mmCIF file of C-alpha atoms in Angstrom:
data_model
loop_
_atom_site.group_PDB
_atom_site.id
_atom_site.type_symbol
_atom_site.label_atom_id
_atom_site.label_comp_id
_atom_site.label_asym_id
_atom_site.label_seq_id
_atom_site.Cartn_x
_atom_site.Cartn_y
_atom_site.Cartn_z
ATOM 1 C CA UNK A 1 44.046 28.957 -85.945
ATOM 2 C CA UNK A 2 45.965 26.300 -84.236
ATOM 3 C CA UNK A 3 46.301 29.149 -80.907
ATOM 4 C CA UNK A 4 42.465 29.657 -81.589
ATOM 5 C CA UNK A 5 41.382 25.783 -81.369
ATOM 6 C CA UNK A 6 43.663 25.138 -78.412
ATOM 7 C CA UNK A 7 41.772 27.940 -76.410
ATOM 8 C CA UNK A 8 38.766 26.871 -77.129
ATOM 9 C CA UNK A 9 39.546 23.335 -75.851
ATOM 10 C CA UNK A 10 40.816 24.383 -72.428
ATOM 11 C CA UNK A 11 38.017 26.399 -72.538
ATOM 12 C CA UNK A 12 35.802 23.456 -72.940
ATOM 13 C CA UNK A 13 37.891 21.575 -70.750
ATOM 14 C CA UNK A 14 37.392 24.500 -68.236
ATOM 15 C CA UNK A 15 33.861 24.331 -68.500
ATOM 16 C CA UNK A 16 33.408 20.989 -68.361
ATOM 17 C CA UNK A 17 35.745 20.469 -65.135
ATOM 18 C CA UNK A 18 33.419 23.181 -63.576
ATOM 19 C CA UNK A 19 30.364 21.257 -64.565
ATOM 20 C CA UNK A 20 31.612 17.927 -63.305
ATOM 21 C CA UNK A 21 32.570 19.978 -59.167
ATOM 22 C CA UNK A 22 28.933 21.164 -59.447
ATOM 23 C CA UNK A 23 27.648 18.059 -60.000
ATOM 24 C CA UNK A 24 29.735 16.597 -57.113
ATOM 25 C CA UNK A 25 28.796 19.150 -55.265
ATOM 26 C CA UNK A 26 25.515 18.374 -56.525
ATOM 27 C CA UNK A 27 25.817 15.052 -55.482
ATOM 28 C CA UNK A 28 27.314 15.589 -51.614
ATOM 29 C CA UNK A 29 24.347 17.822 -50.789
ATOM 30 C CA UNK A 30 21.980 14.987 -51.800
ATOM 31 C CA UNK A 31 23.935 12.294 -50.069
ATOM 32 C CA UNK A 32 24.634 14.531 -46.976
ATOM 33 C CA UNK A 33 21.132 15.175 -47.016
ATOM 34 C CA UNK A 34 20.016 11.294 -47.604
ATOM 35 C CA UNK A 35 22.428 10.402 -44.409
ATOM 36 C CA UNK A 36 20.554 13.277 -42.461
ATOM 37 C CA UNK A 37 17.250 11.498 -43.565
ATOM 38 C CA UNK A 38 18.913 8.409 -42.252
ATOM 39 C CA UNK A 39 19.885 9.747 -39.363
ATOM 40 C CA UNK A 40 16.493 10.909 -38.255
ATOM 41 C CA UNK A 41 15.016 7.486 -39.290
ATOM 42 C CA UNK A 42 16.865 5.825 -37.381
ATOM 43 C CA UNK A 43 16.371 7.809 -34.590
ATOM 44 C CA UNK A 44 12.718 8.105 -34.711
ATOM 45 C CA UNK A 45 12.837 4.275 -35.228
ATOM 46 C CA UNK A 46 14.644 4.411 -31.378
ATOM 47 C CA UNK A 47 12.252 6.883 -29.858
ATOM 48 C CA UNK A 48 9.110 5.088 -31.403
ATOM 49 C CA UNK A 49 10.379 1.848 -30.215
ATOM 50 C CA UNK A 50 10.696 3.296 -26.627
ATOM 51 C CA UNK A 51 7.056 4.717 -26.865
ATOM 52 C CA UNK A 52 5.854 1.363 -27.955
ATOM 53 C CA UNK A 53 7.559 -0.360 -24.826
ATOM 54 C CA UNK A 54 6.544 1.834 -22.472
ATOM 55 C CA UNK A 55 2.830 1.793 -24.068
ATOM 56 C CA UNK A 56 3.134 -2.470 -23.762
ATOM 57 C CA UNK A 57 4.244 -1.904 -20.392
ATOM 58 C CA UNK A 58 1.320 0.330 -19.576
ATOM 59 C CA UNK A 59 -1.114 -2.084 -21.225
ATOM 60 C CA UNK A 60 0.471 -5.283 -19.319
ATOM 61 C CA UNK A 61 0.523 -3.652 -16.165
ATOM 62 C CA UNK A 62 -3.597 -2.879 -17.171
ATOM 63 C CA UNK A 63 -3.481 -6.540 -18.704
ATOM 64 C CA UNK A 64 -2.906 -7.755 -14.952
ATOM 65 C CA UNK A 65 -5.250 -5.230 -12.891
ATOM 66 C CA UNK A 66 -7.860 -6.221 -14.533
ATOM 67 C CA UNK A 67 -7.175 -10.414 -14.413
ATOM 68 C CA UNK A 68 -6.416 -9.260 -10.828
ATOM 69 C CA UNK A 69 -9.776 -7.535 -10.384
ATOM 70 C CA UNK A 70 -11.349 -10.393 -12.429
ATOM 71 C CA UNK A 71 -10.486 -13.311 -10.011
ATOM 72 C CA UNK A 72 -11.509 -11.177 -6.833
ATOM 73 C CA UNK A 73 -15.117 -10.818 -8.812
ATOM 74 C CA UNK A 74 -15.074 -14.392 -9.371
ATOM 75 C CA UNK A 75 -14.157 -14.873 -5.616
ATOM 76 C CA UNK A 76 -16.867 -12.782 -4.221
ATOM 77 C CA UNK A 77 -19.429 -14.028 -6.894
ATOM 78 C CA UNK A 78 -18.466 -17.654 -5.719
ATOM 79 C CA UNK A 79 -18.944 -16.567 -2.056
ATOM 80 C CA UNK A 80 -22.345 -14.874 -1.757
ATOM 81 C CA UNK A 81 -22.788 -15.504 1.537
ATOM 82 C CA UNK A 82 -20.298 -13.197 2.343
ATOM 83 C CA UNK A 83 -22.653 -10.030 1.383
ATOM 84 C CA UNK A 84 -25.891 -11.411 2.568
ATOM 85 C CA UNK A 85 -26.991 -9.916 5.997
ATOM 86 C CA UNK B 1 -2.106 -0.595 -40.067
ATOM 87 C CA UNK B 2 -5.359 -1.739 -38.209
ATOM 88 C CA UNK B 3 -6.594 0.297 -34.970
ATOM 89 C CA UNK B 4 -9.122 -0.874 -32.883
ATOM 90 C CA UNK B 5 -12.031 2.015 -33.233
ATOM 91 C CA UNK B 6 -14.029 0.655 -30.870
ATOM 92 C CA UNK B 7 -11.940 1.573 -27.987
ATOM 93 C CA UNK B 8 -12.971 5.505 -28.990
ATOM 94 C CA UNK B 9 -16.928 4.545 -28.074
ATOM 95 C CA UNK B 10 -16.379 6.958 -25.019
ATOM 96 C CA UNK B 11 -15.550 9.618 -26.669
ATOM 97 C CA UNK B 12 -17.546 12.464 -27.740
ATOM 98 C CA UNK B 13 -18.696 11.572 -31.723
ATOM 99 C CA UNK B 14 -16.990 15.096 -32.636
ATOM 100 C CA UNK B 15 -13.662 13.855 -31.464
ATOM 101 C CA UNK B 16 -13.780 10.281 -32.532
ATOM 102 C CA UNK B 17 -14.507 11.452 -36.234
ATOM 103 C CA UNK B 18 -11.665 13.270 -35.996
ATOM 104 C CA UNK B 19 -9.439 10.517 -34.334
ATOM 105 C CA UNK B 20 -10.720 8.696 -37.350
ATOM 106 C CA UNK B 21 -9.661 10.893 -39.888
ATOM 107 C CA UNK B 22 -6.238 11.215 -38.455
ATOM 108 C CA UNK B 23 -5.947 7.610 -38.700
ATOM 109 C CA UNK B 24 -7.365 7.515 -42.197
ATOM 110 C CA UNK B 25 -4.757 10.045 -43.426
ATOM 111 C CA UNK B 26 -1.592 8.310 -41.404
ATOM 112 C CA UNK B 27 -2.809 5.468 -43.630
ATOM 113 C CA UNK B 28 -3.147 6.829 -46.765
ATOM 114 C CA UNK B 29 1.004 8.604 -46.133
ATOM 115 C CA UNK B 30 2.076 5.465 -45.278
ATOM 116 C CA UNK B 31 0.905 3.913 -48.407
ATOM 117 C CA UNK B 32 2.640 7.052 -50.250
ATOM 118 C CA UNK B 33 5.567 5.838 -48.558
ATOM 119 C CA UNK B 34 5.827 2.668 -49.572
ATOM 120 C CA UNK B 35 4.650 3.476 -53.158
ATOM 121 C CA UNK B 36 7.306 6.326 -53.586
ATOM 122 C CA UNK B 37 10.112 3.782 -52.927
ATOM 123 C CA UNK B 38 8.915 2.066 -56.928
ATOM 124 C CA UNK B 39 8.185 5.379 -57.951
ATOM 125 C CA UNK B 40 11.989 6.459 -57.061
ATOM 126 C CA UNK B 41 13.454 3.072 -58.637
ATOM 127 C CA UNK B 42 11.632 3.672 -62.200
ATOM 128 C CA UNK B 43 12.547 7.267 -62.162
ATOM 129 C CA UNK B 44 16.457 6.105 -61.423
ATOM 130 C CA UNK B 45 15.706 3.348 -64.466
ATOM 131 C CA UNK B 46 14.381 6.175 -67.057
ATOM 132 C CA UNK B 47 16.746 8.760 -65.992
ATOM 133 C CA UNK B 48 19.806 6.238 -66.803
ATOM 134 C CA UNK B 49 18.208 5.217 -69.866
ATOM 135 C CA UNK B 50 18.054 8.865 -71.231
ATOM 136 C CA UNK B 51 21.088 9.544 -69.951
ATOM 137 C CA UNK B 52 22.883 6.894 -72.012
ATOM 138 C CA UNK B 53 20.705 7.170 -75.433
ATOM 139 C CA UNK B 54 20.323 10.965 -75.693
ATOM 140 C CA UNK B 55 22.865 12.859 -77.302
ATOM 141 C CA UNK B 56 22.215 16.420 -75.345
ATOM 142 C CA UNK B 57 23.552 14.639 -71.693
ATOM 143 C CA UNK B 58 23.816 17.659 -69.972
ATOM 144 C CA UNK B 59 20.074 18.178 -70.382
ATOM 145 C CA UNK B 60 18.967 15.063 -69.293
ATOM 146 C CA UNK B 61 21.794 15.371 -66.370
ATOM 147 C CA UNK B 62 19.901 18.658 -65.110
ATOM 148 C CA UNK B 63 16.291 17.204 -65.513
ATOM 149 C CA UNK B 64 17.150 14.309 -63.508
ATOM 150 C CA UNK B 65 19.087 16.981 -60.772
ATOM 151 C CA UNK B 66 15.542 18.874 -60.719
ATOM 152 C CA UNK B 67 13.932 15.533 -60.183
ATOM 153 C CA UNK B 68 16.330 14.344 -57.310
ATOM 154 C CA UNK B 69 15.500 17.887 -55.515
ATOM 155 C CA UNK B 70 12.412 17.630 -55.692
ATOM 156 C CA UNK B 71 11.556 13.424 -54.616
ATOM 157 C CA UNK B 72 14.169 14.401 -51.843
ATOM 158 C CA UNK B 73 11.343 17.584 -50.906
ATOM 159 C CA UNK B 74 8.748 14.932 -51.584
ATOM 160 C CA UNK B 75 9.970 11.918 -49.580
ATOM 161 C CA UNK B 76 11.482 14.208 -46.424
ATOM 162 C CA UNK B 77 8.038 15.631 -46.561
ATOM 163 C CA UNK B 78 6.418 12.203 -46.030
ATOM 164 C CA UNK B 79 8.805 11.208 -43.630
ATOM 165 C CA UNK B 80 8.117 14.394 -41.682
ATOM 166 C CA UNK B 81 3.931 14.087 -41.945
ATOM 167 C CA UNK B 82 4.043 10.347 -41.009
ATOM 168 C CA UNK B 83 6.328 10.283 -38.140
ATOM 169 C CA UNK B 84 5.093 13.148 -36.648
ATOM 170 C CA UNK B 85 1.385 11.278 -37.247
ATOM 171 C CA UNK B 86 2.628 8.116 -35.393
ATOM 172 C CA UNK B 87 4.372 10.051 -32.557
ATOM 173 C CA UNK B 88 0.998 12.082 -32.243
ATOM 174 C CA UNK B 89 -0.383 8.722 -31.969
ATOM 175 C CA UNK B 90 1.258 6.765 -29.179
ATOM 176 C CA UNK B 91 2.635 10.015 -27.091
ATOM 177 C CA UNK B 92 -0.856 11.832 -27.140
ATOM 178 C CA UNK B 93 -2.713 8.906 -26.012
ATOM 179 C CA UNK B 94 -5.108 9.387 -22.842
ATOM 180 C CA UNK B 95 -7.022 5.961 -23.583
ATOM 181 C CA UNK B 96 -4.348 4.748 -21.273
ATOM 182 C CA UNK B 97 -4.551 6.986 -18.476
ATOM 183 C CA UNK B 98 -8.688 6.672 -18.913
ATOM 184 C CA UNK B 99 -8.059 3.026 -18.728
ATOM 185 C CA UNK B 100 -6.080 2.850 -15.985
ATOM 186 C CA UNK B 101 -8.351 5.709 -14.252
ATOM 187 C CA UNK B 102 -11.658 2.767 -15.022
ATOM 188 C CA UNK B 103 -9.337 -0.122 -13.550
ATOM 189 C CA UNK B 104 -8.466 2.271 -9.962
ATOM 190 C CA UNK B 105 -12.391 2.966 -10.070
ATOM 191 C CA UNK B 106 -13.274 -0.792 -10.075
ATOM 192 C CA UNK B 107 -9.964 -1.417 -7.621
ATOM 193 C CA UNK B 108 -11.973 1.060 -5.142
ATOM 194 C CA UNK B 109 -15.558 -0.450 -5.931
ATOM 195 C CA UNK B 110 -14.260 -4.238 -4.993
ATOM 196 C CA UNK B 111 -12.531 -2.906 -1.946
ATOM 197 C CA UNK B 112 -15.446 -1.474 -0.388
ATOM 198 C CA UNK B 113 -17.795 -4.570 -1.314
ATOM 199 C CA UNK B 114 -14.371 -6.472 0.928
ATOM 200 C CA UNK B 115 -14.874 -4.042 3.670
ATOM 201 C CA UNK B 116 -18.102 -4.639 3.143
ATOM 202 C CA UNK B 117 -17.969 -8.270 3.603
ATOM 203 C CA UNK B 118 -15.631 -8.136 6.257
ATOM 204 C CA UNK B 119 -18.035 -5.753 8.403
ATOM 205 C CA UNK B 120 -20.591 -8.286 7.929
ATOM 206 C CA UNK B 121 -18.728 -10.851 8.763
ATOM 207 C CA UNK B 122 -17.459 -9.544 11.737
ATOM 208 C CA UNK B 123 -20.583 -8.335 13.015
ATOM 209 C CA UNK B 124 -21.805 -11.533 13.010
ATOM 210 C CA UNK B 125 -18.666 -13.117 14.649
ATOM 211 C CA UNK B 126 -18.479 -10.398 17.320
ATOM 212 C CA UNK B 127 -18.507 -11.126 21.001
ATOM 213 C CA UNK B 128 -22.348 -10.347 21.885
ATOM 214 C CA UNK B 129 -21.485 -7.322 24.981
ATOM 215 C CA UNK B 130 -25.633 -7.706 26.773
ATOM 216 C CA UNK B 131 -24.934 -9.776 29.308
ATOM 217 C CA UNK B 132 -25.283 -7.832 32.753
ATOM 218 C CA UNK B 133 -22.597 -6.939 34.854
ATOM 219 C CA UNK B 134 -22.517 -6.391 38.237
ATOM 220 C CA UNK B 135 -20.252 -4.706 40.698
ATOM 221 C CA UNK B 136 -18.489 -6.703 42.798
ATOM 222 C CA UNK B 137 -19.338 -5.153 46.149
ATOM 223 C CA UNK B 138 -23.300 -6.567 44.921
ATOM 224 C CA UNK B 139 -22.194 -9.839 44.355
ATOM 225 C CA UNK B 140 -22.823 -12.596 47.427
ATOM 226 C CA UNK B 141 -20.519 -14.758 48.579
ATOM 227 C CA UNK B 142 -21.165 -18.658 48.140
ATOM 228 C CA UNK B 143 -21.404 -19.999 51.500
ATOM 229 C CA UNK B 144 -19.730 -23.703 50.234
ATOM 230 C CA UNK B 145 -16.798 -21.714 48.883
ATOM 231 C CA UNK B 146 -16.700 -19.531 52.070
ATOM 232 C CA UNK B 147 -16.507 -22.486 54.294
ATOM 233 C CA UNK B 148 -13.967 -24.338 52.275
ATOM 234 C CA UNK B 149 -11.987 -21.185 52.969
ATOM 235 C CA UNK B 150 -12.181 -21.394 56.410
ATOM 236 C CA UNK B 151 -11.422 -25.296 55.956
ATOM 237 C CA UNK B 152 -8.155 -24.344 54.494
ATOM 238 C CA UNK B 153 -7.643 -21.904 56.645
ATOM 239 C CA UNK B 154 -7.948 -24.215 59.587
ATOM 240 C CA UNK B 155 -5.674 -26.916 57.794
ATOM 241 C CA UNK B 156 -3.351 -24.686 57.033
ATOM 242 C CA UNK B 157 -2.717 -22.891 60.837
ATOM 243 C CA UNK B 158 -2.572 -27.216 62.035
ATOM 244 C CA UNK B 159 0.280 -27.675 59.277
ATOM 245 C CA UNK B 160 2.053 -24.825 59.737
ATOM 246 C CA UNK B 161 1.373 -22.440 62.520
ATOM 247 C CA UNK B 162 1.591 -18.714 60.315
ATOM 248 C CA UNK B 163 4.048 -16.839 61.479
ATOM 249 C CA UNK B 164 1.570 -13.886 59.860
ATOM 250 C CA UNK B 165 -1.644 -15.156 58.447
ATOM 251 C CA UNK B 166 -1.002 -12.199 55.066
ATOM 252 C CA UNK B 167 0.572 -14.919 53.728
ATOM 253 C CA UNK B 168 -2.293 -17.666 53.803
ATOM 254 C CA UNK B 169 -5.127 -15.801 52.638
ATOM 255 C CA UNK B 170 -3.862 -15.267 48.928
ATOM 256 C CA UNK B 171 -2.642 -19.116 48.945
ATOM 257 C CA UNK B 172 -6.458 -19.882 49.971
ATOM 258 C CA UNK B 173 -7.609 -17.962 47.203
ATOM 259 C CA UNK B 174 -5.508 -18.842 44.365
ATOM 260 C CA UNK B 175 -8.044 -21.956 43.478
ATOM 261 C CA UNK B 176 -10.829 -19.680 42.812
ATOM 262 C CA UNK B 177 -11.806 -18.313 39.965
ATOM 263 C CA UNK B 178 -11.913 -15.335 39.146
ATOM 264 C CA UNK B 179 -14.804 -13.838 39.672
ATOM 265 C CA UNK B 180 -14.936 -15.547 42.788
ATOM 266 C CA UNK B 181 -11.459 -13.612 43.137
ATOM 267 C CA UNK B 182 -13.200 -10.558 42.817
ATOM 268 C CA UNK B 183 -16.074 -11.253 45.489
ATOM 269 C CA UNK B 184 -13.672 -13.145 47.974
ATOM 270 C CA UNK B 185 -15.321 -12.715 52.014
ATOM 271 C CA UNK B 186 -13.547 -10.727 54.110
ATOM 272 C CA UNK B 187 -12.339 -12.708 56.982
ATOM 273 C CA UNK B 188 -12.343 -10.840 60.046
ATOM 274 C CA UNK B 189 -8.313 -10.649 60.336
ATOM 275 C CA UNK B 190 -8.685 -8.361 57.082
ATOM 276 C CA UNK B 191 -11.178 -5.979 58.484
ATOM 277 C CA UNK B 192 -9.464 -3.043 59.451
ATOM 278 C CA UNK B 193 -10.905 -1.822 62.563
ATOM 279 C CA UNK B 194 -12.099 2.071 62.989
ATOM 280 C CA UNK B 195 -10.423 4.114 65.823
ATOM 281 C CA UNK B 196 -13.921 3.254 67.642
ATOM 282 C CA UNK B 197 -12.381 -0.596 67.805
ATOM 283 C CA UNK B 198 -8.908 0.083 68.773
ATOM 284 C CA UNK B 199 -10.232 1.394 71.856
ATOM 285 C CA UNK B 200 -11.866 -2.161 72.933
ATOM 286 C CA UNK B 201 -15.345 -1.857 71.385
ATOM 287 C CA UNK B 202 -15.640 -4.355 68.950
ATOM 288 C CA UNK B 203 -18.423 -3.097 66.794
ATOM 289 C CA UNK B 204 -19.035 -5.225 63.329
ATOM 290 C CA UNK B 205 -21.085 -1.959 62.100
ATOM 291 C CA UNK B 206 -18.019 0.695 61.823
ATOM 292 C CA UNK B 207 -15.901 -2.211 60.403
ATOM 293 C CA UNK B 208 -14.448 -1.496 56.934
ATOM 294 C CA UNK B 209 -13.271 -4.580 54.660
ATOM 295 C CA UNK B 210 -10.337 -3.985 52.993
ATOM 296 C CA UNK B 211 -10.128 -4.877 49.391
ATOM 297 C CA UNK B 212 -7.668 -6.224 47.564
ATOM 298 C CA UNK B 213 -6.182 -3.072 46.481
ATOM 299 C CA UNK B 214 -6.026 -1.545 50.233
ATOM 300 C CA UNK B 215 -3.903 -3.923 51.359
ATOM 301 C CA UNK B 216 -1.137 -1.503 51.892
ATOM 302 C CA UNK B 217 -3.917 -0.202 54.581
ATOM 303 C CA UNK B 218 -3.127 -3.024 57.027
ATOM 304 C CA UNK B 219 -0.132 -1.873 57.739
ATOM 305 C CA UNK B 220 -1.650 0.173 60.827
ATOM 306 C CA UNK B 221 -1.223 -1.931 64.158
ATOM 307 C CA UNK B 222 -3.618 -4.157 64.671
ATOM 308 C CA UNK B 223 -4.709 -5.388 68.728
ATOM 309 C CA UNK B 224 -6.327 -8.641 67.477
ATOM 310 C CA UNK B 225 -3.444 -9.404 65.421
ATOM 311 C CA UNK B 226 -1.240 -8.613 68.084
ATOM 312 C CA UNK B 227 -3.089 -10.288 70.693
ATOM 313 C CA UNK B 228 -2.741 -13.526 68.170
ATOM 314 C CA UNK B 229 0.836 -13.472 67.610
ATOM 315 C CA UNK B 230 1.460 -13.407 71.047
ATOM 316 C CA UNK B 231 -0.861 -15.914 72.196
ATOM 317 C CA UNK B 232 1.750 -18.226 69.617
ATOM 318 C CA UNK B 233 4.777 -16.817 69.591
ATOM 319 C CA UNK B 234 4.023 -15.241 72.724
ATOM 320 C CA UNK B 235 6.616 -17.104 75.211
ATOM 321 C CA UNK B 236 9.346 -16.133 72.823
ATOM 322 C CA UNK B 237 9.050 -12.521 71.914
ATOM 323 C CA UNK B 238 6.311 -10.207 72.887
ATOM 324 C CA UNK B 239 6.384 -7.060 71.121
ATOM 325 C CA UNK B 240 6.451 -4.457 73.173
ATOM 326 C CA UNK B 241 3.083 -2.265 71.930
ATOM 327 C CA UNK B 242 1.252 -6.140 72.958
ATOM 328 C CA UNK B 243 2.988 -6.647 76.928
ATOM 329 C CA UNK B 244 2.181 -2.176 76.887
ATOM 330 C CA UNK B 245 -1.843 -2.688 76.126
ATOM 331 C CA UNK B 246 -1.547 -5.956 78.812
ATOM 332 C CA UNK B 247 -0.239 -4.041 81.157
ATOM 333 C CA UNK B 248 -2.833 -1.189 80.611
ATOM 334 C CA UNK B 249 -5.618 -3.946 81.143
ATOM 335 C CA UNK B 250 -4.569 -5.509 84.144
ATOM 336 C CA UNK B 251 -3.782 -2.044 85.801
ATOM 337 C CA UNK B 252 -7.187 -1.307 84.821
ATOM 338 C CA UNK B 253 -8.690 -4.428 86.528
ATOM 339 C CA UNK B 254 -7.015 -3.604 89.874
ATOM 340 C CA UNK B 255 -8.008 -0.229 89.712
ATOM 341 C CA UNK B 256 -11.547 -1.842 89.850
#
């Protein structure tokens, strides 16, 4: 009986080591998985913040054409003498 | 986050109700987003609890595996719809480009109204081009200037007897101006005589005046230039071609 119980116990044992290295195992994929998710955050975090600066560039660059292109309409609105023949 | 919708007025309707809609559902993820974060929290809370009060662990250890698979399906899936939403968003923009496209188009609109102005503006500064021109073989001569010529001339041979008078006729006409430059007289030492007048006949009619620019011309040997030299310079040196056309004349006389 004594042979019996002690069986059974590294049997248990046996089982419950296995259970415990799947649930590591378990546990890496999900954390291997959460640092992948990390990983492309914080990349798409980069590439977005490139787009955005390049997009602010765009719309300062358009920010100045058009107070460029606002004072020369002022000019030639102040000066109508200019365009009358 | 708020977008400006009226920038899409130039659109076609079709394609700014869609535009809209996009934006609509990158707004509604978003707010999935942020709520899943509580959602996640609570289920970590409950999970624990059960965990720790239920007497079957392993149960409640593979019901809260199941539920970790599938928030991780959940929450990459979010990710995935609302980054690939916002990149959509500010790489597939032409509202720039169209912008930028209006801003050249009114660059090019003020720059003709400038070239515009500036033709005007010259046109009415220009030089005005009607006033007549004459040649200057047509124009006369004033007599006051002519004579002051001669004046100088006259001054100038007292002074300084010329050794040759090419060098006092320029000097005479440097005060002038310039069209007077142009329609200087002719004096009769710059009129190149025809072969008709080398022969002794002094006719005024088959005399051509030399211009300015056929001055080279009077290079050809001239008798009355000749016949002037040596009447100053005479006692010294007599050219030979002069004391050659003297002697022709007064063998001419005796042969008379």
């Amino acid at each position: 009986m004594a042979r019996a119980g002690g069986i059974t116990n590294a049997v248990n044992v046996g089982i419950a080591v296995q259970a415990d290295w799947e649930n590591r195992e378990f546990i890496s994929h999900i954390s291997l998985n959460v640092r992948r998710l990390f990983d492309f955050l914080v990349q798409f975090e980069a590439t977005t913040k490139s787009k955005l600066a390049s997009l602010n560039e765009k719309l300062d660059v358009l920010e100045r054409r058009l107070e460029l292109l606002e004072v020369q309409v002022a000019n030639a609105s102040a000066n109508p003498s200019l365009f009358a023949t | 986050m708020e977008m400006n919708l009226n920038s899409c007025s130039y659109e076609n309707p079709a394609q700014a109700e869609d535009r809209v809609e996009e934006i609509m559902h990158f707004d509604e993820s978003l707010k999935e987003l942020r709520a899943l974060r509580s959602q996640l929290h609570d289920a970590a809370e409950y999970c624990e609890a059960t965990f720790l009060n239920s007497k079957e662990r392993s149960i409640v250890v593979e019901n809260t595996k199941d539920y970790i698979r599938k928030t991780m399906v959940t929450v990459v899936d979010h990710l995935g719809n609302v980054s690939a939403k916002l990149d959509g968003l500010i790489s597939q923009t032409n509202a720039f480009s169209e912008a930028e496209s209006r801003v050249q188009c009114l660059k090019q609109r003020l720059l003709s109204c400038e070239q515009y102005a500036h033709t005007t503006g010259l046109s009415k500064m220009q030089f005005c081009d009607n006033v007549k021109r004459y040649h200057k073989r047509y124009l006369s001569s004033p007599p006051s200037l002519e004579r002051s010529n001669k004046d100088k001339l006259r001054d100038s041979e007292n002074q300084n007897p010329p050794k040759t008078e090419e060098k006092h006729v320029p000097e005479a006409l440097v005060d002038l101006p310039l069209f007077m430059y142009t329609c200087k007289p002719c004096p009769a030492s710059k009129l190149k005589q025809t072969t008709a007048s080398n022969k002794g006949h002094h006719n005024l009619a088959t005399v051509v005046p030399v211009q300015d620019g056929l001055e080279v011309l009077t290079k050809v040997p001239n008798s009355s230039f000749h016949f002037h030299s040596t009447q100053k310079v005479g006692r010294h040196r007599r050219s030979s071609h002069g004391s050659d056309l003297l002697w022709r004349m007064r063998r001419s006389r005796r042969i008379q």
